[in-house]
PDB file of C-alpha atoms in Angstrom:
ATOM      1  CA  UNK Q 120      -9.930   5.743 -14.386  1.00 87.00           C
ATOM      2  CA  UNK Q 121     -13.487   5.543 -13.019  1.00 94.00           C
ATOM      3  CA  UNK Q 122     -13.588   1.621 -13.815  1.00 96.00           C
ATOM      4  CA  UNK Q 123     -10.661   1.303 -11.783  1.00 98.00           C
ATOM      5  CA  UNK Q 124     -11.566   3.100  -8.832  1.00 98.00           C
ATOM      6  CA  UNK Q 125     -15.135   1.443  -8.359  1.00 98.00           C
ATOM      7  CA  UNK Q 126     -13.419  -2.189  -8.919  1.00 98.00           C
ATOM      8  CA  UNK Q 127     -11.161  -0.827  -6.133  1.00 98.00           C
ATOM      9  CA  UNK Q 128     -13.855   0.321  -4.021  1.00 98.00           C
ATOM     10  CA  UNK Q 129     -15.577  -3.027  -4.197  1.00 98.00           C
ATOM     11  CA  UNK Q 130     -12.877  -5.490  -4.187  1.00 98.00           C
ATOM     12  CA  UNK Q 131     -13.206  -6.138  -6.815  1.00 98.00           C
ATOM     13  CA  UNK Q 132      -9.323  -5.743  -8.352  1.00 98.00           C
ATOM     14  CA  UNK Q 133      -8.727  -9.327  -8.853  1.00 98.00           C
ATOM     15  CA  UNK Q 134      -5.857  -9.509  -6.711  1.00 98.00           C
ATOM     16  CA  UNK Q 135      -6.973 -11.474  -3.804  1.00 98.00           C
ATOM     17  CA  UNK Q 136      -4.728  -9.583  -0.858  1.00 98.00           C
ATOM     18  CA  UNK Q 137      -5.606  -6.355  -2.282  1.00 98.00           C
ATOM     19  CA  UNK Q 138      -9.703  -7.906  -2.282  1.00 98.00           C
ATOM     20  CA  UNK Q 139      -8.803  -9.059   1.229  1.00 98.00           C
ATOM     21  CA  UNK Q 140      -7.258  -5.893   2.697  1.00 98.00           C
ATOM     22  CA  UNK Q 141     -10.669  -3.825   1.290  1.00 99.00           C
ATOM     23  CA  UNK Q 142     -13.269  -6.018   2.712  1.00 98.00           C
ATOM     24  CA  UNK Q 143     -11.066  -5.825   6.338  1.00 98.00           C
ATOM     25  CA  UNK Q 144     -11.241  -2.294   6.067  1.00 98.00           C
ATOM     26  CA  UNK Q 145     -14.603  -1.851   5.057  1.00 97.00           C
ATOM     27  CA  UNK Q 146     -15.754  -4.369   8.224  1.00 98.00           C
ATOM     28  CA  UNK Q 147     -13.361  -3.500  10.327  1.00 98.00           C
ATOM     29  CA  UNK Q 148     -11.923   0.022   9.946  1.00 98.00           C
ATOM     30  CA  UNK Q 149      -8.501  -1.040  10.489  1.00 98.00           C
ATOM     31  CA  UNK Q 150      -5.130  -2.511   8.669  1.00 97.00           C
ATOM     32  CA  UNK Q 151      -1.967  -2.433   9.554  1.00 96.00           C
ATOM     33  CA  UNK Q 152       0.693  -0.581   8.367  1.00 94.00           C
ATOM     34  CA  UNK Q 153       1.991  -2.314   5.665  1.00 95.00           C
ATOM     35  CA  UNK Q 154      -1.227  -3.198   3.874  1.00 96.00           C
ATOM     36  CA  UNK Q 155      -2.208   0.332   3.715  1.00 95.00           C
ATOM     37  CA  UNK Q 156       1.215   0.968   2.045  1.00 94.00           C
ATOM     38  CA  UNK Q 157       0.295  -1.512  -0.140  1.00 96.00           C
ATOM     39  CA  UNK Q 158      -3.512  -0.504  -1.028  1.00 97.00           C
ATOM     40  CA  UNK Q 159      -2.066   2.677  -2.043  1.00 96.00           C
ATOM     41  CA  UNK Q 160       0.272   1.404  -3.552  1.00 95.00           C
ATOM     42  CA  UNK Q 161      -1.490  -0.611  -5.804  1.00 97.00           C
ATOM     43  CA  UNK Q 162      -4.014   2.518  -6.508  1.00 97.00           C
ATOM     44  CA  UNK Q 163      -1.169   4.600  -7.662  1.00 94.00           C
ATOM     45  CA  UNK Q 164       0.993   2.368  -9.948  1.00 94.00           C
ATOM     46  CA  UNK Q 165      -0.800  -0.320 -11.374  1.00 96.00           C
ATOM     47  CA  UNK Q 166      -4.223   1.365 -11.471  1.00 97.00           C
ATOM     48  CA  UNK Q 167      -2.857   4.877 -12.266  1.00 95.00           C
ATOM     49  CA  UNK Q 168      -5.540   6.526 -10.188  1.00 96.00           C
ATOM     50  CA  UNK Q 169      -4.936   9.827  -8.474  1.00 95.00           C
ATOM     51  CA  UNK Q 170      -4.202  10.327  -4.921  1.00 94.00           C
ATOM     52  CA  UNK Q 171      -6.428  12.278  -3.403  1.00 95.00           C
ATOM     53  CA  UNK Q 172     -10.097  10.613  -4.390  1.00 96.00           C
ATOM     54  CA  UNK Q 173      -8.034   7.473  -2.936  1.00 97.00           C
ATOM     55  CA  UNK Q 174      -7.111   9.627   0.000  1.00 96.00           C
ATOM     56  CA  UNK Q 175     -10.261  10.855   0.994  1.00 97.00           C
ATOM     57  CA  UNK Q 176     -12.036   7.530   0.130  1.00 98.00           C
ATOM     58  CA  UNK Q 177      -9.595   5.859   3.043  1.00 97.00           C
ATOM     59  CA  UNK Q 178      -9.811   8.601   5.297  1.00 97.00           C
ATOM     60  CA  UNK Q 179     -13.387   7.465   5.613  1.00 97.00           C
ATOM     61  CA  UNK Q 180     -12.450   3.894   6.138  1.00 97.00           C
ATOM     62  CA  UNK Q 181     -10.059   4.669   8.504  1.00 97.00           C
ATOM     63  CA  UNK Q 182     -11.503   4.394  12.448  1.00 96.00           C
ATOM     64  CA  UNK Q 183      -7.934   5.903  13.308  1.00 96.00           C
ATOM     65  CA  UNK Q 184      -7.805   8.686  10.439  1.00 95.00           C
ATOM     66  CA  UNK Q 185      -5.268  10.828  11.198  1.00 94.00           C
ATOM     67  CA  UNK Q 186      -4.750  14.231   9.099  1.00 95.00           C
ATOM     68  CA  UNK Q 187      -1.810  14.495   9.953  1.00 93.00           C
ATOM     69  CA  UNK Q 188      -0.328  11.661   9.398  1.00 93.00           C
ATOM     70  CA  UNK Q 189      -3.022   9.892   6.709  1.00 94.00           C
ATOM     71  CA  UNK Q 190      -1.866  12.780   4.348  1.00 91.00           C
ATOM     72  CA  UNK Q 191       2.020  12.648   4.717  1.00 89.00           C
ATOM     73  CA  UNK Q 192       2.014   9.142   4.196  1.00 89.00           C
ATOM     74  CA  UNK Q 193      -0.623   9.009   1.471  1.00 90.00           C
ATOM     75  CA  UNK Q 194       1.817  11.408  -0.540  1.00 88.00           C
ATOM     76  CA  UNK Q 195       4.296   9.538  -0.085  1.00 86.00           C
ATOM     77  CA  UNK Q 196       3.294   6.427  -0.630  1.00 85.00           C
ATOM     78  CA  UNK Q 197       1.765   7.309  -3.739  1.00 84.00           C
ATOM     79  CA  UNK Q 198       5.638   8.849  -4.925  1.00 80.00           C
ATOM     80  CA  UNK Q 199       3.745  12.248  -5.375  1.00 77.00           C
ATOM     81  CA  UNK Q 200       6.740  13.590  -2.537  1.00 61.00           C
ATOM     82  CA  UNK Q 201       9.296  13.737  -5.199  1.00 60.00           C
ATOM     83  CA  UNK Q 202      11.999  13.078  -2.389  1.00 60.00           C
ATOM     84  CA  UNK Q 203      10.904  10.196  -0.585  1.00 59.00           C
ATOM     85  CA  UNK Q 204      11.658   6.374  -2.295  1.00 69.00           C
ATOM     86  CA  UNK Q 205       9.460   5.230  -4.673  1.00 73.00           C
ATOM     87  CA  UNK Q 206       7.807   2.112  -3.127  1.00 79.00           C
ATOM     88  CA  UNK Q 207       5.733  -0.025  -5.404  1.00 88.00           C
ATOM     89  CA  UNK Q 208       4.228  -3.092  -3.861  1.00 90.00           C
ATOM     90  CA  UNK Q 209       3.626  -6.371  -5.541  1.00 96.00           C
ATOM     91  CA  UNK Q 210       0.714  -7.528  -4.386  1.00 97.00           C
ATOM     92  CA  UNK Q 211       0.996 -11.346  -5.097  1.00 97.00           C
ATOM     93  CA  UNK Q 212       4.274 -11.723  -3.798  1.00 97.00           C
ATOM     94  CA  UNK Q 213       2.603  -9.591  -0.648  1.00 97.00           C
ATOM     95  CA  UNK Q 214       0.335 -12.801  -0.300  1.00 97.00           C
ATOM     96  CA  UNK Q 215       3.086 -14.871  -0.850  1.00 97.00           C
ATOM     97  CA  UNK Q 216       5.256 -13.024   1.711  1.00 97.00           C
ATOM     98  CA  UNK Q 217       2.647 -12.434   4.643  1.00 97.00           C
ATOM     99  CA  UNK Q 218      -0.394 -15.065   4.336  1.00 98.00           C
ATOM    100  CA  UNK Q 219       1.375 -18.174   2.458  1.00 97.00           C
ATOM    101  CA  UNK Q 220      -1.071 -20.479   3.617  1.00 97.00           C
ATOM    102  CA  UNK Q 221      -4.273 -17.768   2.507  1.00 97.00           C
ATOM    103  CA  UNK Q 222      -5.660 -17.825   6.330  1.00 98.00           C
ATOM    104  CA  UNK Q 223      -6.252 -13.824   6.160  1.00 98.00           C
ATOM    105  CA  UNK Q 224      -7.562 -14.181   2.026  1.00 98.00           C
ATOM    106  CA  UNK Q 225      -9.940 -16.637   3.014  1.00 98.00           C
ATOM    107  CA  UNK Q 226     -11.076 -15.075   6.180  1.00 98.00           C
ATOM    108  CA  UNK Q 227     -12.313 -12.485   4.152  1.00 98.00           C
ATOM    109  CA  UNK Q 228     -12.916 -13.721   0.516  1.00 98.00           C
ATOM    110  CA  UNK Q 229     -15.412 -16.607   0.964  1.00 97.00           C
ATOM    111  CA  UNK Q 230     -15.325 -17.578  -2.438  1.00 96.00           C
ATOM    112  CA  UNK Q 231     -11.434 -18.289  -2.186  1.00 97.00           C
ATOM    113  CA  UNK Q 232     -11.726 -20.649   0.411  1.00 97.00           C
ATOM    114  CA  UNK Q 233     -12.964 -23.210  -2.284  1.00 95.00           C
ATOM    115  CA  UNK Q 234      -9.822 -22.619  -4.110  1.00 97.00           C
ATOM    116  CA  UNK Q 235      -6.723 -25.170  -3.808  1.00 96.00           C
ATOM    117  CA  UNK Q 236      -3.682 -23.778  -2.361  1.00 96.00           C
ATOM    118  CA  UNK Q 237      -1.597 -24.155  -5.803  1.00 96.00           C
ATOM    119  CA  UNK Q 238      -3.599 -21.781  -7.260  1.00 98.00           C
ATOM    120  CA  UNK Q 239      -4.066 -19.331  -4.269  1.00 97.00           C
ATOM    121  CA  UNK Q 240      -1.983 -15.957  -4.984  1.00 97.00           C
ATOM    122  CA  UNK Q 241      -3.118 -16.373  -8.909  1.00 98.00           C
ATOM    123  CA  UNK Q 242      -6.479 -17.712  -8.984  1.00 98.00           C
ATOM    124  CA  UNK Q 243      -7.124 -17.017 -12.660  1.00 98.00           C
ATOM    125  CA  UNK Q 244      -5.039 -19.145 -13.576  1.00 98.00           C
ATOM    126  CA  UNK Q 245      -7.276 -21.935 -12.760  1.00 97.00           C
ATOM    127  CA  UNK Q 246      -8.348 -24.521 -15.182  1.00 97.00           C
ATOM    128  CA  UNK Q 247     -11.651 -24.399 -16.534  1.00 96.00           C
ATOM    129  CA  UNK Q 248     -12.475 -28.318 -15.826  1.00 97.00           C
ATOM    130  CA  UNK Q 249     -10.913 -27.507 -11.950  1.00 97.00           C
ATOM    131  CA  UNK Q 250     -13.618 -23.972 -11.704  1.00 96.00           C
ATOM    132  CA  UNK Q 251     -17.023 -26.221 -13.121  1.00 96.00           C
ATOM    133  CA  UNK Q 252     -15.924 -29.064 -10.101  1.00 96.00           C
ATOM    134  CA  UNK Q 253     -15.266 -26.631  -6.815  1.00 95.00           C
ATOM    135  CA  UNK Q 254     -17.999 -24.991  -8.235  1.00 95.00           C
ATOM    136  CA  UNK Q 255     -16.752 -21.458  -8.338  1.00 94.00           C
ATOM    137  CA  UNK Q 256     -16.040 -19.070 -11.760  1.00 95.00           C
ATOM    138  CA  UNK Q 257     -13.143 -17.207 -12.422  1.00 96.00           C
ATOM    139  CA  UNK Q 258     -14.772 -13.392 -13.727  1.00 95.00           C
ATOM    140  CA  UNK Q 259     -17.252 -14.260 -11.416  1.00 95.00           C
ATOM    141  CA  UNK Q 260     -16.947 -15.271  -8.243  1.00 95.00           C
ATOM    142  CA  UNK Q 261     -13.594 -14.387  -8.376  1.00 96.00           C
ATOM    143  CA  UNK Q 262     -12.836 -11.334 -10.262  1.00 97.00           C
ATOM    144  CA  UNK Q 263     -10.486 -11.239 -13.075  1.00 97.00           C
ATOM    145  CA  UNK Q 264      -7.107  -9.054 -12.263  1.00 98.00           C
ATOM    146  CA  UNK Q 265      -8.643  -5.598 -13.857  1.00 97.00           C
ATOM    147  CA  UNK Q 266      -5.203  -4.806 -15.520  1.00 97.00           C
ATOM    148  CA  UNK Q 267      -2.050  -6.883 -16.301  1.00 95.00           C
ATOM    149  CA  UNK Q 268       0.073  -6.113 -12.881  1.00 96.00           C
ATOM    150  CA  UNK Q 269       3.449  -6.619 -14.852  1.00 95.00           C
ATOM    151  CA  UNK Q 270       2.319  -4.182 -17.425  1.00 96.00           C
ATOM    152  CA  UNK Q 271       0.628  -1.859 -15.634  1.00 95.00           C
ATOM    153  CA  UNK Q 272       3.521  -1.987 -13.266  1.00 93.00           C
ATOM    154  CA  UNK Q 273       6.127  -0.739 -15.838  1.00 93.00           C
ATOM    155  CA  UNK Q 274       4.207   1.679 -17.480  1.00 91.00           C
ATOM    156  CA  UNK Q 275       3.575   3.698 -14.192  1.00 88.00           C
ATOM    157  CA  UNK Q 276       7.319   3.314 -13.490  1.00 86.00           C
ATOM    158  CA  UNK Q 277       8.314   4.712 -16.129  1.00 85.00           C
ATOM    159  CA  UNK Q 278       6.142   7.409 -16.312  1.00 84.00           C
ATOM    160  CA  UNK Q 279       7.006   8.493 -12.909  1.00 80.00           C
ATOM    161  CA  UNK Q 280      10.780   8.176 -13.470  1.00 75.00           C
ATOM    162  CA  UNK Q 281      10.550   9.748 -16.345  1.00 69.00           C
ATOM    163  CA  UNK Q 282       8.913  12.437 -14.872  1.00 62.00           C
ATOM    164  CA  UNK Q 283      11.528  12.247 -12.097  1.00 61.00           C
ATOM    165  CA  UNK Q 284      14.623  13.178 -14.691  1.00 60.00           C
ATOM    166  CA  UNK Q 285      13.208  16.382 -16.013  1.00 51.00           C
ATOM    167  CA  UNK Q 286      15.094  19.167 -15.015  1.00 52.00           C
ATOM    168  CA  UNK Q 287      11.928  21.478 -13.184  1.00 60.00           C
ATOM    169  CA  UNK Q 288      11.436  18.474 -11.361  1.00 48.00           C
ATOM    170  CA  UNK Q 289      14.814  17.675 -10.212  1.00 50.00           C
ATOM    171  CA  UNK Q 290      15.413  21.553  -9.312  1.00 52.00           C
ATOM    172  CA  UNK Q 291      11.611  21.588  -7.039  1.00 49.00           C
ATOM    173  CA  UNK Q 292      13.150  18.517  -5.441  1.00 53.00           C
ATOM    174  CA  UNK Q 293      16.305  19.975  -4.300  1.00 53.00           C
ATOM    175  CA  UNK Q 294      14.165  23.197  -3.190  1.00 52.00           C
ATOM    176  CA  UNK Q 295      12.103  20.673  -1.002  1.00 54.00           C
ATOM    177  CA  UNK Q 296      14.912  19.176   0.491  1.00 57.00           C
ATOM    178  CA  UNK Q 297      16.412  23.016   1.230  1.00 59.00           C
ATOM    179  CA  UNK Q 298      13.657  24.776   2.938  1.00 55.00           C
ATOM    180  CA  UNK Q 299      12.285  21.422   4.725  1.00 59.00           C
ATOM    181  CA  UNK Q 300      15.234  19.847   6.499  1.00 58.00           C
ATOM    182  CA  UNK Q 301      18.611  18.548   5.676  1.00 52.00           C
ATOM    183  CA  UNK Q 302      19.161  15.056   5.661  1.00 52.00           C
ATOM    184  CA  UNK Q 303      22.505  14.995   7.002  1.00 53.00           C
ATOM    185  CA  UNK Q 304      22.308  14.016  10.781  1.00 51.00           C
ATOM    186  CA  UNK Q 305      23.003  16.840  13.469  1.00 51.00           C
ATOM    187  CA  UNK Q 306      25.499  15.898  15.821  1.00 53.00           C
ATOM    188  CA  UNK Q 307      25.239  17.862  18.817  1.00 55.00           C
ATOM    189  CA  UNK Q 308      27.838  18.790  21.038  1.00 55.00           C
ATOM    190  CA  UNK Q 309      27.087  18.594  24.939  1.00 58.00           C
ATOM    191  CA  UNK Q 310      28.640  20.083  27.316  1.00 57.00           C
ATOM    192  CA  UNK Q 311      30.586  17.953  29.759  1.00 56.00           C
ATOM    193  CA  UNK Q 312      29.817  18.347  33.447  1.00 54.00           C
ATOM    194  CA  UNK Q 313      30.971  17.107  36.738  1.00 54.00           C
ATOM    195  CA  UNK Q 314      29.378  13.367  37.833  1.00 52.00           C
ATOM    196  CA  UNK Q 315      25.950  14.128  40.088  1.00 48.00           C
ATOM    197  CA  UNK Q 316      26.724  13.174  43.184  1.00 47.00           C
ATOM    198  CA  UNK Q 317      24.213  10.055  43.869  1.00 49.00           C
ATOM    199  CA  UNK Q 318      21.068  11.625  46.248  1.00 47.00           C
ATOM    200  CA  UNK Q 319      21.275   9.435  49.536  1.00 48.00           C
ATOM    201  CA  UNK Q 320      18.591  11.493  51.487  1.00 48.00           C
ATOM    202  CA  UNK Q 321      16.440  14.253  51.168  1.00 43.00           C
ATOM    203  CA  UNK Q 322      16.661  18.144  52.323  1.00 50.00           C
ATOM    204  CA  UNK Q 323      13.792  19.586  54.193  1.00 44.00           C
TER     205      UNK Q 323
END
């Protein structure tokens, strides 16, 4: 979805984190671990967009772009692995969770900083009487969310794990997991050898 990717682009999503985390990155260069998880998270579920225009569209956000590693994690991230955990990230309980009192939101969203804390992780929910006397407009200033997150959510959940069950899919997993790696832990054996005498000089 075009739409969806531009709105994401801009920060434009409606979700303030996901706003916040964008504008960081775009002044910045940087985020931390978790909120990339999240931005791609966000990208892949509720937005439904594909992974690799996101992927290359962060790699040139990123001041520390990795190949390597931006890739790997991208994929999974995005559940395209098929044998890593799906992880989908709620962005407002993210806020909730990691800036409760909107410090990092309104660092980087000026036009939240007008906005009272009780209405801080779900700004559109703002009464029309309470936008006309701070003065700031909900699909406006403030974007309106661009899909219903609950929704949106579920749909892309069920897709993918419905996508997960067939059986081609379930037999490429198990190939995956067969040529790349066991997961069951190695346990090596060493081999036991006399105590090192402690070095109290040394030979010339």
């Amino acid at each position: 979805n075009h739409e969806h990717f531009e709105a994401l682009k801009a920060a434009r999503t409606g979700w303030p984190m996901v706003d916040a985390c964008v504008v960081m990155l775009r002044e910045t260069g940087w985020l931390n671990f978790r909120m990339r998880a999240m931005l791609v998270s966000v990208a892949a579920y509720p937005l439904w967009l594909h992974w690799r225009p996101v992927g290359e569209w962060l790699a040139t956000q990123f001041l520390d772009y990795e190949p390597g590693i931006h890739w790997s994690q991208l994929q999974m991230q995005s559940g395209t692995t098929g044998i890593n955990t799906t992880r989908v990230y709620n962005p407002i309980k993210q806020a909730m969770d990691h800036d409760p009192t909107g410090e990092f939101v309104r660092t980087w969203l000026p036009a939240m900083r007008k906005v009272p804390d009780t209405y801080l992780f779900e700004p559109w929910n703002m009464p029309q009487a309470l936008q006309e006397q701070l003065g700031i407009r909900v699909g406006f200033e403030i974007p309106l969310p661009i899909v219903d997150l609950a929704i949106a959510t579920k749909e892309a959940k069920s897709r993918l794990y419905g996508r997960r069950q067939q059986a081609e899919v379930r037999i490429a997993k198990q190939a995956v997991l067969e040529k790349h790696g066991s997961r069951k832990t190695m346990h090596r054996t060493r081999a036991k050898t006399a105590p090192e005498k402690a070095q109290l000089g040394f030979d010339f």
